[in-house]
Coordinates of C-alpha atoms in Angstrom, one line a residue:
X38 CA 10.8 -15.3 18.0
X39 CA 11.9 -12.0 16.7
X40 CA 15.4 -11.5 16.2
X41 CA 16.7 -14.7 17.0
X42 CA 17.9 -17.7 15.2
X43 CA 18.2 -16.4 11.5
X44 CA 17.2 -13.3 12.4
X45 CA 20.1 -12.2 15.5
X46 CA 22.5 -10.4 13.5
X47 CA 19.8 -7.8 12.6
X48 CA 19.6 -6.7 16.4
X49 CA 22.4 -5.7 19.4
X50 CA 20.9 -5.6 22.6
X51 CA 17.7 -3.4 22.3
X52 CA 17.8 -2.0 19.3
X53 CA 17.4 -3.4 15.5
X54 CA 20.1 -2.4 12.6
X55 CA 19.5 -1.0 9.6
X56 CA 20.6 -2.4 6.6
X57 CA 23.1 -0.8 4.3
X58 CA 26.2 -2.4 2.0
X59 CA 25.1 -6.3 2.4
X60 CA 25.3 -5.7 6.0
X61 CA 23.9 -4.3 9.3
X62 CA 25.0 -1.9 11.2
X63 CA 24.5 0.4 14.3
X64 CA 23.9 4.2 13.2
X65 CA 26.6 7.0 14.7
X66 CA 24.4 8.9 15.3
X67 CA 23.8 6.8 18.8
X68 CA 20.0 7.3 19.2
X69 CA 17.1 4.7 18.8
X70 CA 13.7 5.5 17.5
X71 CA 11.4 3.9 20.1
X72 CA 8.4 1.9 18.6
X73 CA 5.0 1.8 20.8
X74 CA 2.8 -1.4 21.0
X75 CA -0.6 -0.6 19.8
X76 CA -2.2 -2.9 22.5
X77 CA 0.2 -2.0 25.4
X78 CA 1.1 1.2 24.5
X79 CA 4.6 0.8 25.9
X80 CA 7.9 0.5 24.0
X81 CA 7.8 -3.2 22.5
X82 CA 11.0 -2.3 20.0
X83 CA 13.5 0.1 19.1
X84 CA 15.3 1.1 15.8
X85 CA 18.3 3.4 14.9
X86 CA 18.5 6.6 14.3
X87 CA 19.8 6.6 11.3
X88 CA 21.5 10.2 9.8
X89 CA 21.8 12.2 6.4
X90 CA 25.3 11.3 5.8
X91 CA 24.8 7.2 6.5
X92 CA 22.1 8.1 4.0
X93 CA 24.4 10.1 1.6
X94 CA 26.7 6.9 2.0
X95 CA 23.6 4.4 1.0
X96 CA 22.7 6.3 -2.1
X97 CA 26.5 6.3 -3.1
X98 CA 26.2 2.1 -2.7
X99 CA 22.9 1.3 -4.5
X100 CA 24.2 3.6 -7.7
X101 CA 26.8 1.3 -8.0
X102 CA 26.0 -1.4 -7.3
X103 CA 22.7 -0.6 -9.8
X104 CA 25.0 -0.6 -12.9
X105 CA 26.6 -4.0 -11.9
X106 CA 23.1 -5.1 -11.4
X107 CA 21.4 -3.6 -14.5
X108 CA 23.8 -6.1 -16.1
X109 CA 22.6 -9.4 -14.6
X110 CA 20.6 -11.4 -16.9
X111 CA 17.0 -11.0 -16.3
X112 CA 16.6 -14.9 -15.4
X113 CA 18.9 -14.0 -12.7
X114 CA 17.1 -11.9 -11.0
X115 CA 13.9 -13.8 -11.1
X116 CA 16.4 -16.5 -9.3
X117 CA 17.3 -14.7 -6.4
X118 CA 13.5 -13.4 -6.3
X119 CA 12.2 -16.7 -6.0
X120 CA 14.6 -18.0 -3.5
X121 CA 13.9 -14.2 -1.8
X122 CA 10.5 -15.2 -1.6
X123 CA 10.6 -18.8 -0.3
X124 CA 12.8 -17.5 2.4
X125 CA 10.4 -15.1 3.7
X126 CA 7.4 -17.8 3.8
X127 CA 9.6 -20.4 5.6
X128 CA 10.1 -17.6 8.4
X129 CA 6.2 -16.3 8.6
X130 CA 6.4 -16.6 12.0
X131 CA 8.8 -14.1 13.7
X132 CA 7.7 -12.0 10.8
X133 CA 4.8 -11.8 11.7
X134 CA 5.0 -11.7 15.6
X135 CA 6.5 -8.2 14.9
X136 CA 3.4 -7.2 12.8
X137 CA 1.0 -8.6 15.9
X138 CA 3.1 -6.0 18.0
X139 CA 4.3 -3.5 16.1
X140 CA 0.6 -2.9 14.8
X141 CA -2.0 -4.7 16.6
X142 CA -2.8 -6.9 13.2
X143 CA -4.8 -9.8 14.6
X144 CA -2.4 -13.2 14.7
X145 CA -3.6 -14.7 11.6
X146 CA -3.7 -11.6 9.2
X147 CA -0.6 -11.5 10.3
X148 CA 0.9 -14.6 8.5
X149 CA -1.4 -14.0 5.8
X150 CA 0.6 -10.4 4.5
X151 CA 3.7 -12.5 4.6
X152 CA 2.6 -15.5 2.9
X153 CA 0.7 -13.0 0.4
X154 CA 4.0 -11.2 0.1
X155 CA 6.3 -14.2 -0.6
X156 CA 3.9 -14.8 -3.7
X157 CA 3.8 -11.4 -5.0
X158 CA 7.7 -11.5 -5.0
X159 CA 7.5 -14.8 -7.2
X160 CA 4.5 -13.4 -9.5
X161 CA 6.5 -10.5 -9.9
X162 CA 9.2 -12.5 -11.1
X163 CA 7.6 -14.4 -13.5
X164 CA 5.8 -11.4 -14.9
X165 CA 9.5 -9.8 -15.0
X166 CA 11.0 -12.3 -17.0
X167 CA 7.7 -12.1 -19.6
X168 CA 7.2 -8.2 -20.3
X169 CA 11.4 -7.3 -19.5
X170 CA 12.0 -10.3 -22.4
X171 CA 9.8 -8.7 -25.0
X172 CA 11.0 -5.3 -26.8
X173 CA 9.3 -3.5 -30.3
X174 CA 10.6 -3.8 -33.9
X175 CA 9.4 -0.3 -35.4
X176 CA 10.0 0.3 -39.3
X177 CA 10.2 4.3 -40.8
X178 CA 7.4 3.3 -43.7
X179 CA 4.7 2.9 -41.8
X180 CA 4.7 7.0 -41.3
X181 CA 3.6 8.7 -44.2
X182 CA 6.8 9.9 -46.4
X183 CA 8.8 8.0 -45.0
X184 CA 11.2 4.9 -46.9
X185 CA 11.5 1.6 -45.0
X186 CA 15.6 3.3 -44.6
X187 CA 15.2 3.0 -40.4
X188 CA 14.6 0.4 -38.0
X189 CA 13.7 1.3 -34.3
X190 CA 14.5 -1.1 -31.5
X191 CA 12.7 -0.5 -28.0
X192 CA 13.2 -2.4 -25.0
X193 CA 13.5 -1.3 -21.2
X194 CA 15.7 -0.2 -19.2
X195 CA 15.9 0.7 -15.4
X196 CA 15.4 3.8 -14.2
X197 CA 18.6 4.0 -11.5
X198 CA 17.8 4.1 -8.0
X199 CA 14.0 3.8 -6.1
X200 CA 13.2 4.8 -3.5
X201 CA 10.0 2.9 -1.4
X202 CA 8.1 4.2 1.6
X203 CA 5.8 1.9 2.6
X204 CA 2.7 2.1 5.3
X205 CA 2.2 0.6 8.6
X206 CA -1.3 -0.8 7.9
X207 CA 0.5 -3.4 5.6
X208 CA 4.7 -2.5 5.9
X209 CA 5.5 -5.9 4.9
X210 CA 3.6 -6.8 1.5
X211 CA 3.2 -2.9 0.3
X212 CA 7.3 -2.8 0.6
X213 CA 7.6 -6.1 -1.4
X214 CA 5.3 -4.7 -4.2
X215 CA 7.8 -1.8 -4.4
X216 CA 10.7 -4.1 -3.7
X217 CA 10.2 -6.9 -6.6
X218 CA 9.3 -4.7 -9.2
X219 CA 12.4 -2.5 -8.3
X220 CA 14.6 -5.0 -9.0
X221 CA 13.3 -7.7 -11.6
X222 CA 13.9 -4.3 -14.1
X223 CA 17.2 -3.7 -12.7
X224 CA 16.9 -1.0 -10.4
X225 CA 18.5 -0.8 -6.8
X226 CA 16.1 -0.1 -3.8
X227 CA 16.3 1.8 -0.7
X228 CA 13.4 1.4 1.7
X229 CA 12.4 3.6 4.1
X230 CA 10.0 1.4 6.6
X231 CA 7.4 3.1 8.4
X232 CA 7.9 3.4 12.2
X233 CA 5.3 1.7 13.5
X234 CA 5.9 -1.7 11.2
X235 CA 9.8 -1.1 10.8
X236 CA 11.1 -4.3 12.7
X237 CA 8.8 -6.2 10.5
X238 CA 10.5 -4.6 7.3
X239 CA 13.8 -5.0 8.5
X240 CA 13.0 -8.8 8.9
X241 CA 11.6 -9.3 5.6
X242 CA 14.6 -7.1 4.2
X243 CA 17.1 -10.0 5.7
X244 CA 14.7 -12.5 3.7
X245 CA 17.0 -10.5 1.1
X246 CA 19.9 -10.7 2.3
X247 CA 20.1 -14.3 2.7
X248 CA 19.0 -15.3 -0.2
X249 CA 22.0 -13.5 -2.0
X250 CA 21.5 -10.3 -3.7
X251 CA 24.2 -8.0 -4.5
X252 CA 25.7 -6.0 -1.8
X253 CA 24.6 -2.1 -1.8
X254 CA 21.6 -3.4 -3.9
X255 CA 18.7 -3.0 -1.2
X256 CA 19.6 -0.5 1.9
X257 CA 17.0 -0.4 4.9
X258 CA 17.0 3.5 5.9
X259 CA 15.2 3.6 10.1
X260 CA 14.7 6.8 11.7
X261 CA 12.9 9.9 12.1
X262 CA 10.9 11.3 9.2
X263 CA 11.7 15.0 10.4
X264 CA 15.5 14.5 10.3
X265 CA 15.7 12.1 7.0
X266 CA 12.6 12.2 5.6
X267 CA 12.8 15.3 3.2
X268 CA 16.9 14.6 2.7
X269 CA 15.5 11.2 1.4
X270 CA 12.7 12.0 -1.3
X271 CA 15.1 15.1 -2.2
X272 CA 17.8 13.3 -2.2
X273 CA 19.4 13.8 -6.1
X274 CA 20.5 10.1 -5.8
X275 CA 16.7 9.3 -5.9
X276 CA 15.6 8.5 -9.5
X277 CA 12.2 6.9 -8.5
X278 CA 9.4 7.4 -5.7
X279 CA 6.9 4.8 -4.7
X280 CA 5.1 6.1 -1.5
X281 CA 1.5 4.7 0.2
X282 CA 0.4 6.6 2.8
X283 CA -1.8 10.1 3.4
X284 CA -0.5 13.5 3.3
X285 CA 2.9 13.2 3.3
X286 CA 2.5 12.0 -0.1
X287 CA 0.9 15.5 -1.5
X288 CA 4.3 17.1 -0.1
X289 CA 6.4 15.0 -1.5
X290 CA 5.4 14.8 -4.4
X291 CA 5.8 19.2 -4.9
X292 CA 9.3 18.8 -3.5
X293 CA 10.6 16.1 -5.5
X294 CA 11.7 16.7 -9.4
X295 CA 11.6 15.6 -12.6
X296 CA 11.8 12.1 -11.2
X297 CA 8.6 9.2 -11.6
X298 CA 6.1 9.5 -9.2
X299 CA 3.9 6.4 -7.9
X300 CA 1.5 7.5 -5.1
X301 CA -1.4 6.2 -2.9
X302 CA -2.5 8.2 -0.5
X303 CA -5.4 7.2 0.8
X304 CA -9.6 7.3 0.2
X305 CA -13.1 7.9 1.4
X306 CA -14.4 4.8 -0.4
X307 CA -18.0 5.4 -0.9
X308 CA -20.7 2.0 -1.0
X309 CA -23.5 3.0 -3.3
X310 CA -26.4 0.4 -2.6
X311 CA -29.7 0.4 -4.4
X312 CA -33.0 -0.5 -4.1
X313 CA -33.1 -4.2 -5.6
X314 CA -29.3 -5.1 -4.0
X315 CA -29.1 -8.5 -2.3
X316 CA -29.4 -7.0 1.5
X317 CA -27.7 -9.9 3.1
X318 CA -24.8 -9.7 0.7
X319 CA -24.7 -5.8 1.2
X320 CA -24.4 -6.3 5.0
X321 CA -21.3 -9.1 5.1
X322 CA -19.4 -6.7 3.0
X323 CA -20.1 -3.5 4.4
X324 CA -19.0 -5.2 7.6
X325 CA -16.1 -6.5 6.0
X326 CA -15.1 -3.8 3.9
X327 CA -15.6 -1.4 7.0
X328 CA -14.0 -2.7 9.9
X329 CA -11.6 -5.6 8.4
X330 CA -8.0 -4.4 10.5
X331 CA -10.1 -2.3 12.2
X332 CA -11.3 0.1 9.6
X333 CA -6.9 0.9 8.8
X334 CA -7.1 0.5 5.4
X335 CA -6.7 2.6 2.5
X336 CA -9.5 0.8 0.4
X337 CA -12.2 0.1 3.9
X338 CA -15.7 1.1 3.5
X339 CA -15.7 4.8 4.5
X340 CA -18.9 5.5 3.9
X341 CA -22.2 3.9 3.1
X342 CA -24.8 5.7 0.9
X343 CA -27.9 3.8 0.9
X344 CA -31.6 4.3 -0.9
X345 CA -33.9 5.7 1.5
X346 CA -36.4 3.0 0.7
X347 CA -34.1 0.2 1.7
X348 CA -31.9 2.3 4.2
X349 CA -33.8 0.8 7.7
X350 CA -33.1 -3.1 6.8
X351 CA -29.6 -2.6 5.6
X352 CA -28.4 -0.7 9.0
X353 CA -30.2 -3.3 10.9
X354 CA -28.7 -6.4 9.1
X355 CA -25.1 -4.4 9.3
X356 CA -26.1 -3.5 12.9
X357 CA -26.7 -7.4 13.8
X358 CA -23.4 -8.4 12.4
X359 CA -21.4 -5.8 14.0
X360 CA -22.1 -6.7 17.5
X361 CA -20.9 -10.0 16.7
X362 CA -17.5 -9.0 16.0
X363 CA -14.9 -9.9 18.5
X364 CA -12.8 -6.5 20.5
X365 CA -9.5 -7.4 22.0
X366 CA -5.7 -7.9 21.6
X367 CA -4.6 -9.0 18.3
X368 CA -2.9 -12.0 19.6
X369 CA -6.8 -13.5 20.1
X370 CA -7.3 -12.8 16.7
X371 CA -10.3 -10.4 18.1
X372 CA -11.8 -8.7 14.8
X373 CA -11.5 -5.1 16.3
X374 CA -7.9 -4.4 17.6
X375 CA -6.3 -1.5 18.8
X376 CA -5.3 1.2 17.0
X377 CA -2.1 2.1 15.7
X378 CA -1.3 5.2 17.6
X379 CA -3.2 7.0 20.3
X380 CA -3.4 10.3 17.9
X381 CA -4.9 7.9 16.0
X382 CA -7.3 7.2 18.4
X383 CA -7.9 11.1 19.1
X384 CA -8.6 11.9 15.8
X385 CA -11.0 9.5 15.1
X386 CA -12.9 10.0 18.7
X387 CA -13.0 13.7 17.4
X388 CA -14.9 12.7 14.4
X389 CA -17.2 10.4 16.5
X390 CA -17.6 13.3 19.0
X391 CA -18.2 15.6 16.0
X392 CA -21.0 13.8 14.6
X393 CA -22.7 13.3 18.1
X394 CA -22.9 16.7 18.4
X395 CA -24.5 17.4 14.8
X396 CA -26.9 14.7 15.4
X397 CA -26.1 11.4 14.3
X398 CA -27.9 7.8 15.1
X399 CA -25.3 5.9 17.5
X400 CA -26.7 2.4 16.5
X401 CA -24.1 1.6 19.2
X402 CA -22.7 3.0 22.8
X403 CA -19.6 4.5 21.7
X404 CA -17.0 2.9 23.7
X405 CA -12.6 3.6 23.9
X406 CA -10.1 2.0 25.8
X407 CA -6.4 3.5 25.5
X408 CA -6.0 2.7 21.8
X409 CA -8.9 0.1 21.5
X410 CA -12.2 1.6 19.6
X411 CA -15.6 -0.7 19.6
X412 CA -16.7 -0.8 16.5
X413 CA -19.5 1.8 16.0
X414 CA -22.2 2.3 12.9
X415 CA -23.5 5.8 13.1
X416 CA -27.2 6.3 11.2
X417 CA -28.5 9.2 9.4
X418 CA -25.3 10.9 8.8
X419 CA -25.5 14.5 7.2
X420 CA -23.1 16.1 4.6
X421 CA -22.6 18.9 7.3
X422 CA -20.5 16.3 9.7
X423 CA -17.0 15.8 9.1
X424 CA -17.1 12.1 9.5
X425 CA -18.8 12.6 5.8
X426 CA -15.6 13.4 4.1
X427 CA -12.9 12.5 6.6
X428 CA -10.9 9.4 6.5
X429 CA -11.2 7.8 10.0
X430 CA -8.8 5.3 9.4
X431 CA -10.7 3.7 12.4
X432 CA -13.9 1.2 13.2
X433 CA -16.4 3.7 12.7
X434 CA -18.8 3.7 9.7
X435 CA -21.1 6.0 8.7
X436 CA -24.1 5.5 6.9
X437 CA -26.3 8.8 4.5
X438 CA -29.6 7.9 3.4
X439 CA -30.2 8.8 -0.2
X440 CA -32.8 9.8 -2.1
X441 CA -31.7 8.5 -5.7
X442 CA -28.5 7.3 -7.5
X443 CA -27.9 10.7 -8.4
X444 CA -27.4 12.1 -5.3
X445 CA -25.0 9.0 -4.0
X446 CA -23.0 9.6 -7.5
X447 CA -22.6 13.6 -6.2
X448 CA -21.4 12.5 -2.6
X449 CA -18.5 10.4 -4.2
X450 CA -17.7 12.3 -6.4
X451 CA -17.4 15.2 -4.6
X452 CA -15.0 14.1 -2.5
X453 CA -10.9 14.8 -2.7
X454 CA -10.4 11.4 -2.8
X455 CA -11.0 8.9 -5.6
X456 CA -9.5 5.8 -4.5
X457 CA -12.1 3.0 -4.9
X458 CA -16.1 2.9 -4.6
X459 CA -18.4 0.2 -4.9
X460 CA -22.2 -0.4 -6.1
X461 CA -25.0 -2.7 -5.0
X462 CA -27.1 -3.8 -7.5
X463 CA -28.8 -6.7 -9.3
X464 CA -28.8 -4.7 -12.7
X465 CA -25.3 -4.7 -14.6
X466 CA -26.1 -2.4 -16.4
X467 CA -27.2 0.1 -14.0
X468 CA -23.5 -1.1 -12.0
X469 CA -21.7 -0.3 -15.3
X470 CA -23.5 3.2 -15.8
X471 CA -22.8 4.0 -12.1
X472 CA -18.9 3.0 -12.1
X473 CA -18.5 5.1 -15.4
X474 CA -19.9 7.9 -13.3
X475 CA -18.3 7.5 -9.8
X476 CA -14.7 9.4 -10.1
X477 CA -12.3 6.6 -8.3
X478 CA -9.4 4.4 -9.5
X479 CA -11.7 1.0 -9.0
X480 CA -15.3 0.3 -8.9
X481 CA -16.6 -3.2 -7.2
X482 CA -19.5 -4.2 -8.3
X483 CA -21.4 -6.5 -5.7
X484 CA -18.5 -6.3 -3.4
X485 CA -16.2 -4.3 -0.9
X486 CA -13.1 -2.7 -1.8
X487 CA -9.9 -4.5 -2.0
X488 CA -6.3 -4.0 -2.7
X489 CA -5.8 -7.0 -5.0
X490 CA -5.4 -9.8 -6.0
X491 CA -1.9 -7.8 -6.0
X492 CA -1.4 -8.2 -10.1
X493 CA -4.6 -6.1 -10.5
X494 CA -4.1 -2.6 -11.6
X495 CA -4.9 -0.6 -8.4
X496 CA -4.9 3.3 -8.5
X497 CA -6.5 6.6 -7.2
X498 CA -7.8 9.7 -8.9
X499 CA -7.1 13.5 -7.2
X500 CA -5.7 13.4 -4.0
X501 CA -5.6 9.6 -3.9
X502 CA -2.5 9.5 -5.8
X503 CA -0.3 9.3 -8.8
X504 CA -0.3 6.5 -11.4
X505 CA -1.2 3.0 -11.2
X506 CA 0.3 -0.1 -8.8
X507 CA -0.3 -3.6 -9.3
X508 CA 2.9 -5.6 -10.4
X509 CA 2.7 -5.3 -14.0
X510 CA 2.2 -1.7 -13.9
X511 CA 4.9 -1.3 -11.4
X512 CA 7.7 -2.8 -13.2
X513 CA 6.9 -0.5 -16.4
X514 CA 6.8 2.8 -14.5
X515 CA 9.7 1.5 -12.9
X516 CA 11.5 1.6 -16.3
X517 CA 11.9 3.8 -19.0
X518 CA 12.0 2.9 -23.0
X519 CA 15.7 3.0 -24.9
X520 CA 15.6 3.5 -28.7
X521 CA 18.3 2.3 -31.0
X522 CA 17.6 2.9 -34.4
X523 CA 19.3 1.5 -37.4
X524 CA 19.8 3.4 -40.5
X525 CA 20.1 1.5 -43.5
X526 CA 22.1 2.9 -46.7
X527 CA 18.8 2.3 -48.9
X528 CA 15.6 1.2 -48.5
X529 CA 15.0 -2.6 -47.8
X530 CA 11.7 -4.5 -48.8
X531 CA 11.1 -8.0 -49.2
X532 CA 12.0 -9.8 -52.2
X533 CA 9.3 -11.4 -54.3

């Protein structure tokens, strides 16, 4: 169970610590941020309260104990990785209990992100040890006027202190993809877990701690984003940001500095699907890609745009398939699950309620419970409705008919998002002319969108983000390059 056996230290009576010096500890502060269960919607956790000066005091610790880490040989690190990693497979189970409760992620999704995470950690190793190993030799001839007099060394080095704030859709493997990369390149990390998903992060973060990194290394910040949020990404301690989530992301990233910026913040990922697609393949991913974790995730089908011609037999075939999926508590492993929040719930009723009133085909009774949605497919969809453009985060999908490629290329693109898309088609070349067209980080050709496998380069144009994740590109942006250039006395070539 949660917080017991390995895991007791991390809790005193009703509320969970947060982690800070190698150890855990109760906040002064004296207040608990409560943390609602999707399914119940009454308090199944609590976490401190944490204040600006206990983070003050964190940022203090990771600096130094960065510049004793920055000095550990890389093969070290990838050690304590590794052993970070199988640490947080062996104890999938109370890890994920607290993402069953914490976010309504159906049972085995659940143990899925962790054993998913434990590899990334160990992939991120390796790949540390292979790209942190290798530096450039430079020489000054190779520039015009120049003698071979200089020789350039590169290699990199850590940026100082990151800073990661994960979401709740996935709180445990999108920390560890900030986590490992942090540190294989030296760095030290302070996370700031998301509310709802925060007793999950705190768990894996003692997967950390007992597999022996440095104290002051990896702090755990809990508490409320309006009294530590904007101290934290402010925070002159900060040398690096690595955020997924939504608009939060678009404000931090005008108040933060001259620091590195890594940002996902969200999509309206658009599913072009033409006349000669294979229909039945179309309709297991559009059901799949739309209402997989209930529609709460950053790379779901957000909208279909679908050839008039063909438009009829794909909502029927999706149709079919979505009244198959399960509804209930995640702990049945139902398909559809609550919710995160019930503002949650709100806003996406008021996008269903919105297109009702505009005219939109229900192919189903819409249908709430507290925080629990029924999956819903709304036909003939018009640009006019906000469910069009509007991220539902939620099991509701809507479909626009299309008259040509053209005009499904113009709806993408005309979006503020440019996350991922993805095109239905038996011609590869007409799937290659259409991803060079649609404006989005990823195109899938003949599939839904996906996060992953997590060493793929994964990244959004315009207000989808900054930069580009995936675990090779995270350790680089996660460094910076050092020059040390030798200057010789007189030119040097080889003899003979």
């Amino acid at each position: 169970m949660a917080g017991t056996g390995v895991f007791s230290e991390i809790i005193e009576g009703e509320v969970y610590k947060y982690y800070a010096e190698g150890e855990w500890r109760k906040s002064s502060s004296g207040k608990s941020v409560p943390i609602i269960n999707p399914t119940t919607r009454k308090t199944e956790y609590k976490v401190q309260a944490c204040t600006q000066e206990e983070v003050n005091k964190v940022m203090e610790g990771a600096k130094a104990a960065q510049k004793a880490w920055a000095r550990t040989p890389l093969w070290k690190r990838a050690e304590l990785l590794h052993r970070a990693a199988a640490i947080l497979k062996d104890n999938k189970g109370p890890i994920a209990e607290c993402l069953v409760k914490e976010i309504a992620k159906p049972a085995k999704d659940a143990v899925t992100e962790v054993v998913r995470s434990g590899d990334l950690i160990s992939y991120t190793a390796e790949e540390g040890v292979r790209i942190l190993g290798e530096g450039k030799f430079l020489v000054s001839d190779s520039f015009p006027g120049n003698e071979r007099s200089k020789y350039c060394l590169t290699s990199k080095i850590p940026l100082g202190v990151v800073l990661a704030i994960p979401p709740f859709n996935y709180p445990v493997n999108l920390a560890v993809s900030k986590i490992g990369p942090a540190l294989i390149a030296g760095n030290a990390l302070v996370l700031k877990p998301p509310t709802q998903g925060a007793v999950a992060a705190l768990h894996m973060v003692h997967c950390f701690h007992l597999a022996g990194f440095p104290k002051g290394l990896i702090s755990c910040i809990t508490g409320k984003g309006s009294e530590i949020g904007d101290f934290l990404t402010m925070h002159p301690g900060v040398n690096c940001i690595s955020f997924t989530g939504g608009d939060t992301g678009i404000a931090i990233s005008k108040k933060a500095g001259m620091i590195p910026l890594q940002m996902e913040l969200g999509g309206k990922d658009a599913c072009i699907i033409l006349e000669d697609a294979d229909l039945d393949l179309v309709a297991a991913n559009v059901v799949k890609g739309g209402f997989s974790y209930s529609g709460q995730r950053c790379t779901a089908v957000k909208v279909v745009l679908v050839m008039e011609s063909v438009a009829d037999a794909v909502v029927d075939k999706v149709k079919a398939k979505v009244e198959k999926l399960t509804v209930g508590p995640p702990e049945e492993d139902c398909d559809i699950t609550p919710v995160v929040t019930e503002s949650s719930a709100n806003f996406i009723e008021g996008l269903v309620m919105d297109a009702k009133e505009k005219g939109a085909t229900f192919c189903q009774e819409y249908r709430r419970e507290g925080n629990l949605i029924w999956p819903l497919l709304l036909d003939h969809v018009r640009p006019d409705m906000r469910i069009a453009w509007e991220e539902p985060f939620g099991p509701v999908l809507p479909v626009i008919r299309i008259s040509s490629v053209e005009e499904g290329i113009h709806h993408c693109n005309a979006s503020n998002f440019g996350l991922q898309g993805c095109v239905f088609t038996r011609d590869i070349n007409k799937a290659i002319m259409i991803s060079d067209a649609m404006e989005t980080g990823t195109v899938q050709i003949n599939s839904a969108p996906a996060r992953g496998p997590d060493h793929f380069p994964f990244q959004g144009l315009k207000d989808s983000g900054i930069g580009s994740q995936g675990i090779t590109n995270s350790i680089n942006m996660m460094t910076k390059i050092k020059s040390t250039v030798i200057n010789l006395p007189s030119p040097s070539y080889s003899i003979g």
